[in-house]
Backbone as numpy.savetxt, mean C-alpha at the origin, in Angstrom:
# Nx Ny Nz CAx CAy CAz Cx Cy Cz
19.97 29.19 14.46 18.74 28.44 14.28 18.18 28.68 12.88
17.29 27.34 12.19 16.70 28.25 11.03 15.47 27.34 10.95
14.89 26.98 9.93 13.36 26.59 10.53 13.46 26.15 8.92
12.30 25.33 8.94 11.52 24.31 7.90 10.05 25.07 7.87
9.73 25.17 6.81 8.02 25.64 6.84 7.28 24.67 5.94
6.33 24.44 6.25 4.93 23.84 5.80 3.62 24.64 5.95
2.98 24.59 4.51 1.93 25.34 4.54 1.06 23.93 4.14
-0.27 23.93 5.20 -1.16 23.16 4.86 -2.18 23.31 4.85
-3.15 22.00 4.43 -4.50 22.95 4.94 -4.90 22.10 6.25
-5.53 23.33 6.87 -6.15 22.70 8.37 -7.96 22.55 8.46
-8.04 22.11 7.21 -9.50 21.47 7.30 -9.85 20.08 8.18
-10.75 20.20 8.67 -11.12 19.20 9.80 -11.95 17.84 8.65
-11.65 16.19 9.05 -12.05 15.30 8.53 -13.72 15.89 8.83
-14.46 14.99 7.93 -15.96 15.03 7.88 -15.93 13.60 6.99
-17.30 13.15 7.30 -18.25 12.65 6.34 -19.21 12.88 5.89
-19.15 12.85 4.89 -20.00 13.32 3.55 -20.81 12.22 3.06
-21.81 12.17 1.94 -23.05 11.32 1.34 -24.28 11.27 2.29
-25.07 10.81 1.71 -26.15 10.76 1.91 -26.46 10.28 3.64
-25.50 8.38 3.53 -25.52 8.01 4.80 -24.10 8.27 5.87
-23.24 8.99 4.87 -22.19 9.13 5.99 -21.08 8.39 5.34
-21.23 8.17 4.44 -20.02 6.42 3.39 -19.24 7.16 3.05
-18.89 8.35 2.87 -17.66 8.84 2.17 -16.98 9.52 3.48
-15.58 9.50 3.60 -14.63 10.16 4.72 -13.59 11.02 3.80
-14.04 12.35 3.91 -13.55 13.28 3.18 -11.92 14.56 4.07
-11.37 14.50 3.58 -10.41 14.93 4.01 -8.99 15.42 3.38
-8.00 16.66 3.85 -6.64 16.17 3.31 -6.08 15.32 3.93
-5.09 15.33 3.05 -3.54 13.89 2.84 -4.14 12.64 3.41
-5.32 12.17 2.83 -5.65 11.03 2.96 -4.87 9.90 2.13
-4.34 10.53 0.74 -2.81 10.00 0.13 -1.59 10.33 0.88
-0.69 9.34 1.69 -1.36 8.28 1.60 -1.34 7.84 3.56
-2.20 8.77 4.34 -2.29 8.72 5.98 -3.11 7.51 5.89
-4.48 7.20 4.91 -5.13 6.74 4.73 -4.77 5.11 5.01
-3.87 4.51 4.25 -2.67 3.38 4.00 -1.92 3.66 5.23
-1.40 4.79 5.59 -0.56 4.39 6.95 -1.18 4.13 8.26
-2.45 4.67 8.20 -3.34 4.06 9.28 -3.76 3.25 9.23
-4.40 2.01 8.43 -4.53 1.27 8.00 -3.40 0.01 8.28
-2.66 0.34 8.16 -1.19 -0.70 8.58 -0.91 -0.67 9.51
-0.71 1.09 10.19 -0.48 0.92 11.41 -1.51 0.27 12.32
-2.67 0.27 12.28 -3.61 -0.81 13.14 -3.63 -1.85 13.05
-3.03 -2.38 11.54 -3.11 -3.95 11.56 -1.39 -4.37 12.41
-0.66 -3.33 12.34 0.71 -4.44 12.42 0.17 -4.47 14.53
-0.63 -3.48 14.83 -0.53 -3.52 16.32 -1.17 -4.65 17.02
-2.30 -5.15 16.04 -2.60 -6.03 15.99 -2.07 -7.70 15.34
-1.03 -7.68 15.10 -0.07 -9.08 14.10 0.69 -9.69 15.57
0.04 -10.94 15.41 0.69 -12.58 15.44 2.24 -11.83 16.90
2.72 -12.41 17.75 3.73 -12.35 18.15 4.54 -13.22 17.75
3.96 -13.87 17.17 5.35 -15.61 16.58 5.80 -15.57 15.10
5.61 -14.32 14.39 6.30 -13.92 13.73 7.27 -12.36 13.51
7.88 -11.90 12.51 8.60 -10.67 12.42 8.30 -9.83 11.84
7.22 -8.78 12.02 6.02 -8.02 11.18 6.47 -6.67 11.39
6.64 -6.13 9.99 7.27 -4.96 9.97 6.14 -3.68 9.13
6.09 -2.70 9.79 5.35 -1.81 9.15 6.29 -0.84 9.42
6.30 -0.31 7.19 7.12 0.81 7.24 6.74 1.85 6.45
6.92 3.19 7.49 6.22 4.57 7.19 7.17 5.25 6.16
7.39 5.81 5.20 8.68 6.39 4.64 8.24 7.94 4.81
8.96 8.69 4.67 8.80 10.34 4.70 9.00 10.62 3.13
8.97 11.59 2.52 9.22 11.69 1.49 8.57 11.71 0.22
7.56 10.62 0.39 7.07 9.91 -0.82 6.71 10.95 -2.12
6.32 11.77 -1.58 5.53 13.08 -2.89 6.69 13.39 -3.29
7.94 13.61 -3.16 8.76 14.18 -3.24 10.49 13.71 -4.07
10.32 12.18 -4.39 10.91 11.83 -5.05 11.80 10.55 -4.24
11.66 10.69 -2.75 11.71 8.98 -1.83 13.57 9.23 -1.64
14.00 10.11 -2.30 15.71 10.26 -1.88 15.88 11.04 -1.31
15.97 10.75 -0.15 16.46 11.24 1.07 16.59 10.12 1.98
17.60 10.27 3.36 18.02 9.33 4.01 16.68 9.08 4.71
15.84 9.90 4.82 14.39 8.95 5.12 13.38 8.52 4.50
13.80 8.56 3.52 12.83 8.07 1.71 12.97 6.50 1.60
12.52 6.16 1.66 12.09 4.35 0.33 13.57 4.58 -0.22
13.57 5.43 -1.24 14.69 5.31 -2.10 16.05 5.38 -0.88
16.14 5.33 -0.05 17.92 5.84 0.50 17.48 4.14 1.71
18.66 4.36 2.63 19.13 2.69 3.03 18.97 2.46 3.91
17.54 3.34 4.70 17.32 3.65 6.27 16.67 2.23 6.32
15.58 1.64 5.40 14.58 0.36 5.94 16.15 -1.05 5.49
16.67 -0.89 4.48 17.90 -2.18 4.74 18.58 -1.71 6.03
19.40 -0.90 5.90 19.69 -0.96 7.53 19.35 -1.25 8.58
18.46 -0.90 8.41 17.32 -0.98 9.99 16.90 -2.99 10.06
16.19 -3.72 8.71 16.02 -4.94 8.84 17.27 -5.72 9.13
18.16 -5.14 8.26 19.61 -5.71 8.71 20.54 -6.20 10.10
20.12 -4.74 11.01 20.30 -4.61 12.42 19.04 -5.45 13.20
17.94 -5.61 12.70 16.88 -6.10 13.47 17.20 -8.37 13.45
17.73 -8.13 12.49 17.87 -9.54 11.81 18.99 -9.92 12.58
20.13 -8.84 12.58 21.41 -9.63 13.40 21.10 -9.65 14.58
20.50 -8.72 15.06 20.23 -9.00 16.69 19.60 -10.27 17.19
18.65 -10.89 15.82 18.11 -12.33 16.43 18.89 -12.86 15.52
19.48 -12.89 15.41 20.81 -13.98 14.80 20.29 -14.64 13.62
19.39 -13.62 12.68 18.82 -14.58 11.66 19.82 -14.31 10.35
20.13 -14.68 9.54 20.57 -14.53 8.32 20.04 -13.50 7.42
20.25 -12.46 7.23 19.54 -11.06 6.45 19.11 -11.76 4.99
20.04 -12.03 3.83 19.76 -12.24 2.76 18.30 -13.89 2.55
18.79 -14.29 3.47 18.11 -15.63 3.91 16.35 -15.11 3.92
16.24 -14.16 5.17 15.03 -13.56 5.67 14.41 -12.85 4.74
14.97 -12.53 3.42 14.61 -11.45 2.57 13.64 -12.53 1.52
14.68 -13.22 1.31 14.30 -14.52 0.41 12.96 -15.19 0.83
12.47 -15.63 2.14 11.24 -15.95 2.60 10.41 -14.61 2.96
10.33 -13.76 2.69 9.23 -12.82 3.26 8.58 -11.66 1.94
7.37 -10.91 2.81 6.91 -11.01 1.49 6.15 -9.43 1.91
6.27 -8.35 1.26 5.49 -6.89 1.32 4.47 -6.76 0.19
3.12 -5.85 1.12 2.46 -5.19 0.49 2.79 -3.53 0.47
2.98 -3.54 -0.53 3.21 -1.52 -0.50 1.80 -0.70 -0.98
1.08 -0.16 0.29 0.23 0.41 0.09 -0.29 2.15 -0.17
-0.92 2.18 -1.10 -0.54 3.69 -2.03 -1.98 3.65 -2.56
-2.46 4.89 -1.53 -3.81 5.40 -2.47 -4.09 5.11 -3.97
-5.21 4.68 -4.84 -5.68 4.31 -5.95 -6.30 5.12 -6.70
-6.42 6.05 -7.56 -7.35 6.88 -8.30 -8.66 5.76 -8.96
-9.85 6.50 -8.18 -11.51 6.08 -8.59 -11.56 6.39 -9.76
-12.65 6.23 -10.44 -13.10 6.45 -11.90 -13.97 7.96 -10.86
-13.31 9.10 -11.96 -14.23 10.20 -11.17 -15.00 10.66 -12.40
-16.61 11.10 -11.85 -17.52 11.61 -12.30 -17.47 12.07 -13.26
-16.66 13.65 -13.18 -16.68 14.30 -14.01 -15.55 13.94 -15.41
-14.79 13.10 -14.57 -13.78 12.40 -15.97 -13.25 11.54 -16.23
-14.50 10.87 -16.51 -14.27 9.36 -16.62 -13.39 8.47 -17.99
-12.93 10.08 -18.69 -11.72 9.85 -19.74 -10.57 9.44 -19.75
-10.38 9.58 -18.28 -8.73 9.75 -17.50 -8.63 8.30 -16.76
-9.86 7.26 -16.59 -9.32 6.01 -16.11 -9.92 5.18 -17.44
-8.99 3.87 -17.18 -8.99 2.67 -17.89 -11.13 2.13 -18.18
-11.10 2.29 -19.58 -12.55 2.04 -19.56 -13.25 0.52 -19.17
-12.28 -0.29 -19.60 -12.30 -1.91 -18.62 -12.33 -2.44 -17.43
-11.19 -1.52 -16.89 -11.19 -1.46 -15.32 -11.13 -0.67 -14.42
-12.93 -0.18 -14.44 -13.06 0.88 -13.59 -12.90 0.49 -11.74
-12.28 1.80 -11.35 -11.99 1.50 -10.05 -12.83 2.22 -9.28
-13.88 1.88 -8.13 -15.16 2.49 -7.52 -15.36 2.68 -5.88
-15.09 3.67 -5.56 -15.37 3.97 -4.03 -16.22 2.95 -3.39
-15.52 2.05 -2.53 -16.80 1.56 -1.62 -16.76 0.13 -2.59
-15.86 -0.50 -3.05 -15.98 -1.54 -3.60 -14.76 -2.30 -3.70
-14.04 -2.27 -2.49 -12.79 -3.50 -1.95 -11.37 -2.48 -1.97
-10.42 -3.31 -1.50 -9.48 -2.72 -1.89 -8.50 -2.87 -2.95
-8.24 -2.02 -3.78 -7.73 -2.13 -4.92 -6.28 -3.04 -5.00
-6.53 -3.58 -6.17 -5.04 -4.50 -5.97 -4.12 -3.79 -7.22
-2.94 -3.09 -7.51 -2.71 -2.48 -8.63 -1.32 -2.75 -9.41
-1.95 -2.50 -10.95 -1.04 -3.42 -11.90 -0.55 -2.23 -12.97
0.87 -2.76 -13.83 1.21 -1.79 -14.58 2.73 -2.30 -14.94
2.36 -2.67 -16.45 3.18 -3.21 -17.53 4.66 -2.36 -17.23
4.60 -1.63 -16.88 6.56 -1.08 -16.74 6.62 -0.95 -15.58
5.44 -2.27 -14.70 6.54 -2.26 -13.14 6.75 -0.80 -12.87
5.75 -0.12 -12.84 5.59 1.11 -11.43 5.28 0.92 -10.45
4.11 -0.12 -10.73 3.93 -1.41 -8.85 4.85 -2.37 -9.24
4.67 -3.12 -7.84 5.54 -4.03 -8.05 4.35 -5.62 -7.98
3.42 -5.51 -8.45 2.00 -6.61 -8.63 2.91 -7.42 -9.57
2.64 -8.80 -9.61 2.36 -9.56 -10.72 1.61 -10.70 -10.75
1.73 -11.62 -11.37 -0.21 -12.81 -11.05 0.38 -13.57 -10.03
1.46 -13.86 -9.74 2.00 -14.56 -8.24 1.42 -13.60 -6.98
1.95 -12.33 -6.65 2.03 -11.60 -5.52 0.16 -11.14 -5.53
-0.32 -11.19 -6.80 -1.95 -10.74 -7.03 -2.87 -11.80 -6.45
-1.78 -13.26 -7.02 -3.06 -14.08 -5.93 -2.56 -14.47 -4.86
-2.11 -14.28 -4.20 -1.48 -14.21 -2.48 -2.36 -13.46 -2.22
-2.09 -11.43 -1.98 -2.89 -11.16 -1.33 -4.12 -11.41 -1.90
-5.05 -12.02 -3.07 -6.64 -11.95 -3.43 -6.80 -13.13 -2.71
-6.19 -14.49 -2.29 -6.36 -15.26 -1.56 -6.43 -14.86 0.25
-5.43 -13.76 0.77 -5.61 -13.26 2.10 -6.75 -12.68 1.90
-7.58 -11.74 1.17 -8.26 -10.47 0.97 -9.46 -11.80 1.19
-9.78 -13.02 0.46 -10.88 -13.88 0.41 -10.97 -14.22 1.57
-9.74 -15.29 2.27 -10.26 -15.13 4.05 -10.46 -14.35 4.90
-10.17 -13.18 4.54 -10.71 -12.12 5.65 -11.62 -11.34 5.12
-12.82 -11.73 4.18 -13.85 -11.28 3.69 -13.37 -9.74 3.32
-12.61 -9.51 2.40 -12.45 -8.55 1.73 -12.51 -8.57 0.27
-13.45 -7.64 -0.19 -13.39 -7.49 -1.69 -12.29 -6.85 -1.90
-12.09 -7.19 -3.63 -10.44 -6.42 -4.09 -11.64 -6.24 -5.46
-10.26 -5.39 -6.31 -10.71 -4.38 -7.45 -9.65 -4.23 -8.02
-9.27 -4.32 -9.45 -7.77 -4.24 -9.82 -7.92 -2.38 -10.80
-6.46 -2.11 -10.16 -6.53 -1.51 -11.35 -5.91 -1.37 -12.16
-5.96 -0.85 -13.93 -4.57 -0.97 -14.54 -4.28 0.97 -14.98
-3.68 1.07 -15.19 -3.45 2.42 -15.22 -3.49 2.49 -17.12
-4.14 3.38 -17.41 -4.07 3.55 -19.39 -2.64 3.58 -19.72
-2.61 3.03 -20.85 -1.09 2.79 -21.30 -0.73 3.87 -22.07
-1.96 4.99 -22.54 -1.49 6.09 -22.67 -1.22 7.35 -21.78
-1.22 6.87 -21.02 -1.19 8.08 -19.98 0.52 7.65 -18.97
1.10 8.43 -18.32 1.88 8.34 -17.46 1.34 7.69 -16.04
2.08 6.93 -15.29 1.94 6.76 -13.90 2.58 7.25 -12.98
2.30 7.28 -11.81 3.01 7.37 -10.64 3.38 6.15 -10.56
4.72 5.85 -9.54 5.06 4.72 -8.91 5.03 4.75 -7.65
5.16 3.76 -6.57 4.89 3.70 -5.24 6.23 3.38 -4.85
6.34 3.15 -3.17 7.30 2.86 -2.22 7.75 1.75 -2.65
7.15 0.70 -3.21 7.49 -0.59 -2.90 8.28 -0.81 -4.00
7.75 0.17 -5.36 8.96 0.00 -6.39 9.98 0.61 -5.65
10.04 1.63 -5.42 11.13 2.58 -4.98 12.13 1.65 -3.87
11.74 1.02 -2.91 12.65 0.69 -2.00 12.46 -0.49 -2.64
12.18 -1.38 -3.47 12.75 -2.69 -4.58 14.29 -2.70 -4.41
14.81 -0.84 -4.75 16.23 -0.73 -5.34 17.08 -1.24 -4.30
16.28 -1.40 -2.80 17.19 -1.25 -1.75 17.10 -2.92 -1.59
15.58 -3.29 -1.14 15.26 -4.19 -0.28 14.43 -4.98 -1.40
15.01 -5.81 -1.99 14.46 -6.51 -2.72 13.64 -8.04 -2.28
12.12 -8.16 -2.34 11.56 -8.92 -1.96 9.87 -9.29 -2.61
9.30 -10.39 -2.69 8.21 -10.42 -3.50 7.32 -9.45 -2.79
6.68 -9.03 -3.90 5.79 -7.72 -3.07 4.38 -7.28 -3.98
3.54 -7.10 -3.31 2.29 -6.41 -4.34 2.00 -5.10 -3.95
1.37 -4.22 -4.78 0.59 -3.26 -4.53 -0.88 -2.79 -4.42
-1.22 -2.77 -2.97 -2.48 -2.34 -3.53 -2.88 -0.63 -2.64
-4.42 -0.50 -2.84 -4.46 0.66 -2.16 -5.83 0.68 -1.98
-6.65 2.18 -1.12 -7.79 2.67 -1.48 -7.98 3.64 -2.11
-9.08 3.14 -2.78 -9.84 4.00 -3.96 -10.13 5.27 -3.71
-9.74 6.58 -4.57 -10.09 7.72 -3.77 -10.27 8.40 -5.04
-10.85 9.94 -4.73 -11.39 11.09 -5.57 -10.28 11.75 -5.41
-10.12 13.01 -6.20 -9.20 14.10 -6.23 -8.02 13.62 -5.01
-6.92 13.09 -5.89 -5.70 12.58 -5.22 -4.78 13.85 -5.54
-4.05 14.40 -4.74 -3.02 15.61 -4.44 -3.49 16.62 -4.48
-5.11 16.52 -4.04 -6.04 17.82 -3.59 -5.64 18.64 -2.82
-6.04 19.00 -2.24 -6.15 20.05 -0.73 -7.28 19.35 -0.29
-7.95 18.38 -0.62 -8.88 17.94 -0.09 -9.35 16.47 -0.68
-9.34 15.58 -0.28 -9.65 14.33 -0.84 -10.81 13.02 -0.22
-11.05 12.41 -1.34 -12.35 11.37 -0.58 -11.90 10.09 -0.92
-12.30 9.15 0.06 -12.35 7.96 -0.23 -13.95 7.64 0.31
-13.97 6.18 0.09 -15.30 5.77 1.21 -14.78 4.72 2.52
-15.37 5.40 3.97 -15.26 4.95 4.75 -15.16 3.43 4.81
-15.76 2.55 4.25 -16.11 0.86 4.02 -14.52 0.43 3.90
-13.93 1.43 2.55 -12.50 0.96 2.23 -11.51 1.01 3.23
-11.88 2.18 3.90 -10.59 2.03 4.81 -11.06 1.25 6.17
-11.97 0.71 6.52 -12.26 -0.38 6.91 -11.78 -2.04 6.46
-11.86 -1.63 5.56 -11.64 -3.42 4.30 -10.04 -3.08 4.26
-9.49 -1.91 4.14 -8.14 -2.12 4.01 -7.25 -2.54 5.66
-8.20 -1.79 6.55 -7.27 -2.51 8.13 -7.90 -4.25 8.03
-8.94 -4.28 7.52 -9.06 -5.84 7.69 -8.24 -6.68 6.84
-7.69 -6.45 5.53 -6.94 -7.04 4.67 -5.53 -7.05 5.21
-4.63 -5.75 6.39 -3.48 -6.22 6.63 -3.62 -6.67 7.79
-4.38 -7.10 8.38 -4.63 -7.92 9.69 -4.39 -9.05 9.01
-4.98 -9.66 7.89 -4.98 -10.48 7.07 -3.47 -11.43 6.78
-3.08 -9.99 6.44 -1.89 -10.50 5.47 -0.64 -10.57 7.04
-0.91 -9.60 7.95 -0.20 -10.23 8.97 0.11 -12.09 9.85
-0.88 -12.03 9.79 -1.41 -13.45 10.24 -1.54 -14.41 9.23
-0.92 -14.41 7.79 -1.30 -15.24 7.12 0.35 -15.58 7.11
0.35 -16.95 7.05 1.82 -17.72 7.12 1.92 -18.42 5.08
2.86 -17.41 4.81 3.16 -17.48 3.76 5.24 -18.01 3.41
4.61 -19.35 2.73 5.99 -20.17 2.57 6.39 -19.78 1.51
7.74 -20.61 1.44 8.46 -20.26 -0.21 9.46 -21.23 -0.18
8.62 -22.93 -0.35 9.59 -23.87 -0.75 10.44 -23.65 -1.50
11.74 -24.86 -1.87 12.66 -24.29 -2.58 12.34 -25.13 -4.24
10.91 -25.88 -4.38 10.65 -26.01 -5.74 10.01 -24.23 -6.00
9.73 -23.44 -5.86 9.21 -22.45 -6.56 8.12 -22.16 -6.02
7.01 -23.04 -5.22 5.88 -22.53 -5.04 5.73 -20.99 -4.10
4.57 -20.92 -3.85 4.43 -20.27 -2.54 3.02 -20.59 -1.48
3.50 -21.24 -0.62 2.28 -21.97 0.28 1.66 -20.58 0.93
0.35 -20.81 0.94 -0.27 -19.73 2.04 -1.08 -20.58 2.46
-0.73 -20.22 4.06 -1.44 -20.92 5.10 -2.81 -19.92 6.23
């Protein structure tokens, strides 16, 4: 026998502020986003094929056979696709992911470290996020899809761009791109001290974010073969 260890912290969620608006906690990067999805997909449409996918890994570089990066989610759509006799490459071609990944806020004490144009603010939509070397996978097609879902389901959005002097992180959705290639955006919620031992967002967001993939579940999104993309 031999064993795996994890040291964490076992601090209990709270809310914090004045009226209670902030939900303070660890690994809210990114449980935050997976709860969030996971309530909307339980809630998605039965007359379509709605997939919510958790990866393990993510802090850690996504390669491993249960990472974004390795061939567990193609496999798996692959097998899900032949079983209803749909065409895999076909199904890839019409469908469409949001990869959702906590957002760094403009924080207080250092407000040096975000973009001075586009500040990103607790409690003010969910972030939609952009970045010139494609670390998301956003661009003004996949940005106004979901800002068009985010408008019918009364959700504010917030973009952010990451400083072009500074390094980024990248998300799942680049990462499993390599595998499962499909139009896709990124967005997330806005949060304080990201890879804390302890982290905040505001409660409102992760509200606005289960309402935005309820959204994007139920929204019937085409892809004639002139180029457009219908959202219905």
């Amino acid at each position: 026998m031999d064993e795996d260890l994890f040291v964490v912290s076992d601090e209990k969620p709270f809310l914090a502020g004045d009226k209670g608006e902030f939900l303070v906690s660890p690994r809210l990067d990114d449980l935050a986003s997976a709860f969030a999805a996971a309530e909307a997909v339980i809630n998605a449409p039965a007359d379509g094929l709605s997939v919510c996918f958790l990866a393990d890994n993510e802090e850690v570089g996504s390669s491993t056979k249960q990472g974004a990066g390795g061939t567990f989610l193609k496999s798996t759509l692959k097998r899900i696709a032949c079983s209803l006799g749909m065409d895999f490459d076909a199904a890839l071609a019409s469908s469409f992911m949001v990869s959702a990944d906590n957002a760094h806020a403009v924080h207080p004490n250092h407000p040096e470290k975000s973009d001075p144009t586009n500040s990103v603010i607790l409690g003010e939509g969910v972030v939609v996020k952009h970045h010139a070397n494609q670390n998301y996978t956003t661009d003004a097609v996949s940005s106004a899809v979901i800002k068009q879902i985010a408008e019918k389901a009364g959700v504010k959005t917030q973009d952010f761009f990451m400083r072009s002097d500074l390094r980024c992180g990248s998300t799942l959705g680049a990462i499993s791109s390599t595998q499962v290639s499909v139009k896709s955006v990124d967005v997330g919620i806005a949060q304080l001290a990201m890879h804390s031992a302890v982290e905040t967002v505001a409660a409102s967001d992760l509200d606005a974010a289960v309402k935005l993939f309820e959204g994007f579940f139920k929204a019937k999104i085409q892809f004639p073969e002139d180029g457009r993309i219908i959202l219905k």
